[in-house]
Coordinates of C-alpha atoms and ligand atoms in Angstrom, one line a residue:
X1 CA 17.5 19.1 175.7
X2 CA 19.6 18.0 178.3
X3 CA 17.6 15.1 179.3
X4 CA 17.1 13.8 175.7
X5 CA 20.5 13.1 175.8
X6 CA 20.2 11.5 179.1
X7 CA 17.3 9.0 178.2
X8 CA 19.8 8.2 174.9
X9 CA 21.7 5.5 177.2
X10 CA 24.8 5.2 175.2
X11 CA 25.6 1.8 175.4
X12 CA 29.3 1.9 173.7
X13 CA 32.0 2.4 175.8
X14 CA 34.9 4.8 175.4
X15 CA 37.4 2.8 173.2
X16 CA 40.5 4.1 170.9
X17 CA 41.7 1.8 168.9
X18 CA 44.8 3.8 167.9
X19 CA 47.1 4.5 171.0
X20 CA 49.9 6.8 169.0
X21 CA 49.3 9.6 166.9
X22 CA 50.8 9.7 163.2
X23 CA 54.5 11.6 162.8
X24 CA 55.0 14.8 161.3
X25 CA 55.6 13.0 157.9
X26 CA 53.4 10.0 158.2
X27 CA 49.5 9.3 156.8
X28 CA 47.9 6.6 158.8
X29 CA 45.0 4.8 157.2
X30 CA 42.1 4.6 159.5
X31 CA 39.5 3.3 157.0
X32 CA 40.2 1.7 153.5
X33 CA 40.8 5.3 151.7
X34 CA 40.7 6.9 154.6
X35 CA 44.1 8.7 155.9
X36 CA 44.3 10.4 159.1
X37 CA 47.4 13.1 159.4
X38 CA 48.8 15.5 161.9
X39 CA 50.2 18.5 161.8
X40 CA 51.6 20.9 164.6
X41 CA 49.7 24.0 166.2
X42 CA 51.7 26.8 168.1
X43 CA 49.3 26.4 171.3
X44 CA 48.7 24.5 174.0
X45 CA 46.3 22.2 172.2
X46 CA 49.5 21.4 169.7
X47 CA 47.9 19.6 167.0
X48 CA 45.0 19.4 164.3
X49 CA 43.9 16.2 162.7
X50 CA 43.7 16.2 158.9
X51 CA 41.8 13.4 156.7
X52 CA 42.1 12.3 153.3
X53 CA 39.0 10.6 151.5
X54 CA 39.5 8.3 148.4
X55 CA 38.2 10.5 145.7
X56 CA 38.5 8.8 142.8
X57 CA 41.7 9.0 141.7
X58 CA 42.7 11.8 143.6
X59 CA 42.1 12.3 147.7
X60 CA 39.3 15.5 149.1
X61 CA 41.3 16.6 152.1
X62 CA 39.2 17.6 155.3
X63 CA 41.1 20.7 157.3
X64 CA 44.3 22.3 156.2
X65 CA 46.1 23.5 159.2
X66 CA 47.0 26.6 160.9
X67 CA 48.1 29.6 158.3
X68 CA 52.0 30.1 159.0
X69 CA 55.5 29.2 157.8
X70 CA 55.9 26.0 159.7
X71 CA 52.2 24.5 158.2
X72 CA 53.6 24.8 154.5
X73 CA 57.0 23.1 155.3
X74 CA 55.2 20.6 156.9
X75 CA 52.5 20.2 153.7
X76 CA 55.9 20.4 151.4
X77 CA 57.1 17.3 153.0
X78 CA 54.3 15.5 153.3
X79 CA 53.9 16.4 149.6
X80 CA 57.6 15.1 149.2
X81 CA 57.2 12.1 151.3
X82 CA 53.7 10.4 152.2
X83 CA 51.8 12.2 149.8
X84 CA 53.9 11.8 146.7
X85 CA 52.1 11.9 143.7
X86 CA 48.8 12.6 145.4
X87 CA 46.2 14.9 143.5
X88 CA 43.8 16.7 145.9
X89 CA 40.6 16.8 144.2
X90 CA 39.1 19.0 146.6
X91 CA 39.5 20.7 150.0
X92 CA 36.6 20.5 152.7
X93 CA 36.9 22.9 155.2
X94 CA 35.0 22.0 158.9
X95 CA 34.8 25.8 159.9
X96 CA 36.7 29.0 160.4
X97 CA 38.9 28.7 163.2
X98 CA 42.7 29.1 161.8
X99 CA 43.8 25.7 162.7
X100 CA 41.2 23.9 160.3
X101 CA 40.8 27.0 157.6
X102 CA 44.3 28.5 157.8
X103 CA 46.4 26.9 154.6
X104 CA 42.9 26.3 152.3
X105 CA 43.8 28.9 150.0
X106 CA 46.8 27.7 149.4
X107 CA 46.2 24.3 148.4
X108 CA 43.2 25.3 146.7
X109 CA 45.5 27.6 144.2
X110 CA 48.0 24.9 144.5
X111 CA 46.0 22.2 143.3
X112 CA 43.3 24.3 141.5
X113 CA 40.1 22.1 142.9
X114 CA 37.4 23.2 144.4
X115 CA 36.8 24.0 147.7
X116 CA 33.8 23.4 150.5
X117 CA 32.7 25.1 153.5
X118 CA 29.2 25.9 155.0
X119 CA 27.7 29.7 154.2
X120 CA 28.0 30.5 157.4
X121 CA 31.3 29.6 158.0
X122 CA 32.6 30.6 154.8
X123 CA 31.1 34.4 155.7
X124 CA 32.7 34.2 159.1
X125 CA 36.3 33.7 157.6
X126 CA 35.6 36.3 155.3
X127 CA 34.7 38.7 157.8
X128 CA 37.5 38.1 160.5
X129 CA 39.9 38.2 157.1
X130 CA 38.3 42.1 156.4
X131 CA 37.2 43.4 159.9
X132 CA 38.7 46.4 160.9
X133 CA 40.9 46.3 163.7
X134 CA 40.6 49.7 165.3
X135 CA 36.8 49.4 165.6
X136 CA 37.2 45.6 166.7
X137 CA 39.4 46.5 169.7
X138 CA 37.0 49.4 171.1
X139 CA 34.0 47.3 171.0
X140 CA 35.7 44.2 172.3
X141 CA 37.4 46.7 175.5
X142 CA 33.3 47.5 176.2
X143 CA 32.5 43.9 176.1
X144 CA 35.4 42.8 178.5
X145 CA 34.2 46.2 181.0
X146 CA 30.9 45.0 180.8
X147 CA 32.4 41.8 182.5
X148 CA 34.1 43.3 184.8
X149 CA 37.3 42.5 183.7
X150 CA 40.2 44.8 185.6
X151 CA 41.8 47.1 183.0
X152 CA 45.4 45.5 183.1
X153 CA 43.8 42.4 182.3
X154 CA 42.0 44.0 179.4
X155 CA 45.0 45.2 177.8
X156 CA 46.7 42.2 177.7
X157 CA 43.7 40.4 176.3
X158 CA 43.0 43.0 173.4
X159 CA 46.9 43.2 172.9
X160 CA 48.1 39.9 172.4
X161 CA 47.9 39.7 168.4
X162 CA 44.1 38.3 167.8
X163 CA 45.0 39.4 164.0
X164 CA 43.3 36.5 162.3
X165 CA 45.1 37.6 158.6
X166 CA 48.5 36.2 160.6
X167 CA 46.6 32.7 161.3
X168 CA 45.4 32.3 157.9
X169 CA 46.3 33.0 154.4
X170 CA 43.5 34.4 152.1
X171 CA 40.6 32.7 151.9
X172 CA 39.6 31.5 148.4
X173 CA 37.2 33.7 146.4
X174 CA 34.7 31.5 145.6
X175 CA 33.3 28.0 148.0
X176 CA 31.1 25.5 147.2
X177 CA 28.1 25.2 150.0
X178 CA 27.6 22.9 152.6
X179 CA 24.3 22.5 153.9
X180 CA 22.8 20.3 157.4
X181 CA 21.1 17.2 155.8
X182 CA 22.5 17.6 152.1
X183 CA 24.4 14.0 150.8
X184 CA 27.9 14.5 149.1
X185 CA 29.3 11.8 147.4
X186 CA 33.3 11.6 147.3
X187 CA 34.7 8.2 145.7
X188 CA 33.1 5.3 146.7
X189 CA 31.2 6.8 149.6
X190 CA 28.3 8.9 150.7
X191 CA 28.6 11.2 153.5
X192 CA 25.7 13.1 155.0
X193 CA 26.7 16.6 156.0
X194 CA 25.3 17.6 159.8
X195 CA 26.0 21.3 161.1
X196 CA 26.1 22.3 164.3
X197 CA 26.5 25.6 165.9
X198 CA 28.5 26.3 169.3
X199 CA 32.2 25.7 168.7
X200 CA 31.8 27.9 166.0
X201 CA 28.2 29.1 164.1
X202 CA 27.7 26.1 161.5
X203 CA 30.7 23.4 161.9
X204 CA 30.3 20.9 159.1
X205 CA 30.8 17.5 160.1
X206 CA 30.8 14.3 158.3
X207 CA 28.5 11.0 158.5
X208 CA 29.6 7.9 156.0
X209 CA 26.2 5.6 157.6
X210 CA 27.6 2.4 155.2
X211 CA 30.8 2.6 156.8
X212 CA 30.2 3.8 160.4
X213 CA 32.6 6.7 160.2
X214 CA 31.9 10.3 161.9
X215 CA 34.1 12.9 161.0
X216 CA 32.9 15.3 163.8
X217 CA 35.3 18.1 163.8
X218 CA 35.6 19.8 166.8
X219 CA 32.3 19.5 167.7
X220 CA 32.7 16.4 169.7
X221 CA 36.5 15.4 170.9
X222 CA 38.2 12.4 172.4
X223 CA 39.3 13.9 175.8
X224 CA 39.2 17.4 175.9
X225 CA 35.8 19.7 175.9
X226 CA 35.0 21.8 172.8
X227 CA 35.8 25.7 173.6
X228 CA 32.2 26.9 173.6
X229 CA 32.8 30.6 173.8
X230 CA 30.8 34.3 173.2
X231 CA 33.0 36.9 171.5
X232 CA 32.7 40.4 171.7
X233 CA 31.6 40.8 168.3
X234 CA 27.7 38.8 168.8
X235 CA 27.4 39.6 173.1
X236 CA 24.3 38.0 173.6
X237 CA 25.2 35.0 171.8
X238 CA 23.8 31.9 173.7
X239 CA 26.6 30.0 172.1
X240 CA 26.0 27.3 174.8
X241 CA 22.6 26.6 174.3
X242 CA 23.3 26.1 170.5
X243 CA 26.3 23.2 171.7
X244 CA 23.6 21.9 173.9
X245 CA 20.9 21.2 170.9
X246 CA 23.9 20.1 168.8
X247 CA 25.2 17.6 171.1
X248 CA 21.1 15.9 171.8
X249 CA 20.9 16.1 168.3
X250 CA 23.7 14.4 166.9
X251 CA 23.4 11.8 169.6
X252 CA 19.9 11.0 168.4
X253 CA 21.0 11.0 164.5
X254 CA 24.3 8.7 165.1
X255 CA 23.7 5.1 165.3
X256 CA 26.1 4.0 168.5
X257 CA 28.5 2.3 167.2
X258 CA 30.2 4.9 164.7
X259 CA 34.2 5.6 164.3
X260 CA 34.6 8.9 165.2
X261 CA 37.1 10.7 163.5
X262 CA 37.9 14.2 165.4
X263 CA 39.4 17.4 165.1
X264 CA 41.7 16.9 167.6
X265 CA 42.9 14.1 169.7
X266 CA 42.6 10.3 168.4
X267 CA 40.0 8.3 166.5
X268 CA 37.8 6.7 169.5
X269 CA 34.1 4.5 169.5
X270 CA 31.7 5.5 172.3
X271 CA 30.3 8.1 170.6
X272 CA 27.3 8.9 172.6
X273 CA 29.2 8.1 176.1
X274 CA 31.5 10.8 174.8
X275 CA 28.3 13.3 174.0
X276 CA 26.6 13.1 177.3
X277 CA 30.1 13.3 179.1
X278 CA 30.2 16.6 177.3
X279 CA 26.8 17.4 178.2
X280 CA 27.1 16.8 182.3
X281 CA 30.3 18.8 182.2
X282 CA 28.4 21.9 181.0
X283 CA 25.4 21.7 183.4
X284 CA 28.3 20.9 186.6
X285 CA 29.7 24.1 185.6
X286 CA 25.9 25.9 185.2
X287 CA 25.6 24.1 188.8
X288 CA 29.0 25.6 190.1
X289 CA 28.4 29.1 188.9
X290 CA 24.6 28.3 190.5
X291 CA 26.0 28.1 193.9
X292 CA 27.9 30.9 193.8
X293 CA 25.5 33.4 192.6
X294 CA 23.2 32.4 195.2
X295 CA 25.8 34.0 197.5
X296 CA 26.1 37.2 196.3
X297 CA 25.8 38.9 192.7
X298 CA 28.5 38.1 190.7
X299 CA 30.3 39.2 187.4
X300 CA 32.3 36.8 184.7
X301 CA 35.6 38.1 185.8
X302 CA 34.5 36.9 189.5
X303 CA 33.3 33.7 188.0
X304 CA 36.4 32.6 186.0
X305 CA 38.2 31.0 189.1
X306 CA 35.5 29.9 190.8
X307 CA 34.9 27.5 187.6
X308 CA 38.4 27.4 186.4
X309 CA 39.5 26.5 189.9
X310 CA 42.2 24.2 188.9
X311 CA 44.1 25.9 186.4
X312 CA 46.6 28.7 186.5
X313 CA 45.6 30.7 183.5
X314 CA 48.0 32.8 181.0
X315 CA 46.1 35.6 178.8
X316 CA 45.3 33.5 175.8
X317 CA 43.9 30.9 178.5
X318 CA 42.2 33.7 180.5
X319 CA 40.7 34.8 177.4
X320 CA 39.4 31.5 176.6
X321 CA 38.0 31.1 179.6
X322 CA 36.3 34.2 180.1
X323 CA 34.8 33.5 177.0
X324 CA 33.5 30.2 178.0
X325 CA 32.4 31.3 180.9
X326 CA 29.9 33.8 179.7
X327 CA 28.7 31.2 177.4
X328 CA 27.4 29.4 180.3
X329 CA 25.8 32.9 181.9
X330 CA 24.2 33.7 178.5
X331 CA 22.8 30.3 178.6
X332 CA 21.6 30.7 181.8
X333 CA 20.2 33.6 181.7
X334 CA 18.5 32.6 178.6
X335 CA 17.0 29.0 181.0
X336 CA 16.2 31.9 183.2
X337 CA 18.3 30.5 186.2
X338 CA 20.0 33.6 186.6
X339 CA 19.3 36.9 186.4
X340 CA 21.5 39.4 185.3
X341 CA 21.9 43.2 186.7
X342 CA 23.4 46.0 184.8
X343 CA 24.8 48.2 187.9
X344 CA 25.7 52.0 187.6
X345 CA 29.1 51.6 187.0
X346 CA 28.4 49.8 183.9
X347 CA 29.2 46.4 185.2
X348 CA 27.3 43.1 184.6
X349 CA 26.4 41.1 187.4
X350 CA 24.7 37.9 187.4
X351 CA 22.1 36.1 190.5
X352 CA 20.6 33.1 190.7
X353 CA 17.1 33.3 189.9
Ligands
ZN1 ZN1 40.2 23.0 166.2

């Protein structure tokens, strides 16, 4: 797969044609009916992008922000201000993390339109909306162990509020699907709907071939890497392996010279530049965990810094990271280039084959 994308020989280079970012209160228009806005996140990563597509006479929105008090003072100005008079015909939702899901249910009751998401996506917010905590936290302490993450470390990660019902208000009851290769029509355009597991199981993104525009979520980003993680909750998950198809797949359905319109970060050209850049960063960190199972047998926890050399890590980052990191043992294990060994004290560690 890798080398698919390598023979692709992205011609475009890395261009952003928009060097600021809208204000809180602002909608910038990208695309004739096509708004891009902003709105703030309480992490690191401080900001989701939000679009608006010419529906008719009202506007589908794509992403709704992260699920807290801040998000709906933010939407009540923009309604107030930018937005005046704006209907939202319906809401589009790219997948089930609370920065894109969080406030769909309440613009869908406060607009009464429908509202999109993938199965699988739609599912997934259902579940993390109705899983039961208790249960969650002793199977997720086993999956961290496994790792051979140090206790003190474990408690911070399973203690620091991963309650997804304070991220997200409730989901609607009812979604319409979106499914990989299916057209949707909104206004004037046609978009063909691509999925793509990885980021999260079946991301919807967004493909308007007339126009040139790519609304790819968080699947591919301007100029940070998509968090490609395994959770407790699917261990085995070769969540890398699934980015990887997605990334040679996308590169060989785009044209090159598409709009891309992401998740976070800004609007940028050079879409297939961007996807391969993706692609090498994974396999130099496959390469750098390589080396150093070669060495000796290794565990995640023991991995973490020797990938994520050049960052000091809080717990939210450390959690992050671990969980990226056994994305890439999963994968490799999986590409058998390493081997993993299940020691007597429970513990998981990983050689190169
Ligand atoms: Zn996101």
């Amino acid at each position: 797969m890798h080398s698919t994308i390598a023979n692709a020989a992205p011609t475009e280079e890395l261009r952003y044609p928009w060097d600021r970012h809208p204000g809180a209160d602002q909608a910038v228009e990208i695309a004739p009916g096509i708004l891009w806005l902003r709105l703030k996140l309480p992490f690191r990563l401080d900001h989701v992008n939000i679009y608006l597509l010419a529906d008719g006479d009202g506007w589908a929105l794509v992403d709704t922000g992260f699920g807290n008090d801040s998000t709906i003072a933010a939407w009540e100005t923009l309604f107030a201000g930018a937005l005046q008079g704006f209907r939202i015909s319906r809401v589009i939702v790219t997948h089930a993390h609370p920065d894109h899901v969080g406030m769909a249910g309440w613009i869908v009751q406060r607009f009464g339109c429908p509202f999109y998401m993938s199965q699988i996506e739609y599912l997934q917010g259902v579940y993390h909306q109705n899983r039961r905590t208790e249960e969650r936290i002793v199977n997720s302490r086993q999956f961290f162990r496994r790792h051979g993450i140090a206790e003190k470390t474990i408690e911070q990660l399973v203690g620091r509020g991963q309650d997804y019902l304070k991220k997200t208000v409730p989901l609607p009851a009812a979604y319409r699907r979106l499914s990989h290769g299916q057209d949707i029509t909104i206004g004037a355009r046609t978009f063909r709907i691509f999925t793509g597991a990885g980021h999260s199981p079946d991301q919807v993104m967004l493909y308007c071939a007339a126009d040139r525009l790519f609304l790819s979520a968080d699947q591919v980003l301007s100029k940070i890497s998509p968090n490609v993680s395994v959770w407790a909750h699917e261990p085995d998950e070769d969540a890398l392996g699934s980015y990887l198809n997605s990334l040679a797949q996308l590169s060989s359905l785009l044209p090159d010279d598409v709009l891309v319109l992401p998740g976070h970060g800004v609007p940028f050209y050079g879409v297939k530049t961007r996807i391969k850049q993706l692609a090498d960063h994974h396999q130099e960190r496959c390469g750098m965990i390589a080396d150093a199972c070669r060495e000796r047998a290794m565990t995640s926890a023991e991995l973490v810094p020797v990938v994520f050399n050049k960052h000091v890590l809080d717990a939210h980052q450390t959690g992050f990271a671990l969980g990226e990191l056994i994305a890439h043992v999963n994968y490799m294990v999986g590409q058998a280039r390493l081997r993993g060994e299940l020691d007597a004290d429970g513990v998981l560690r990983f050689r190169t084959a």
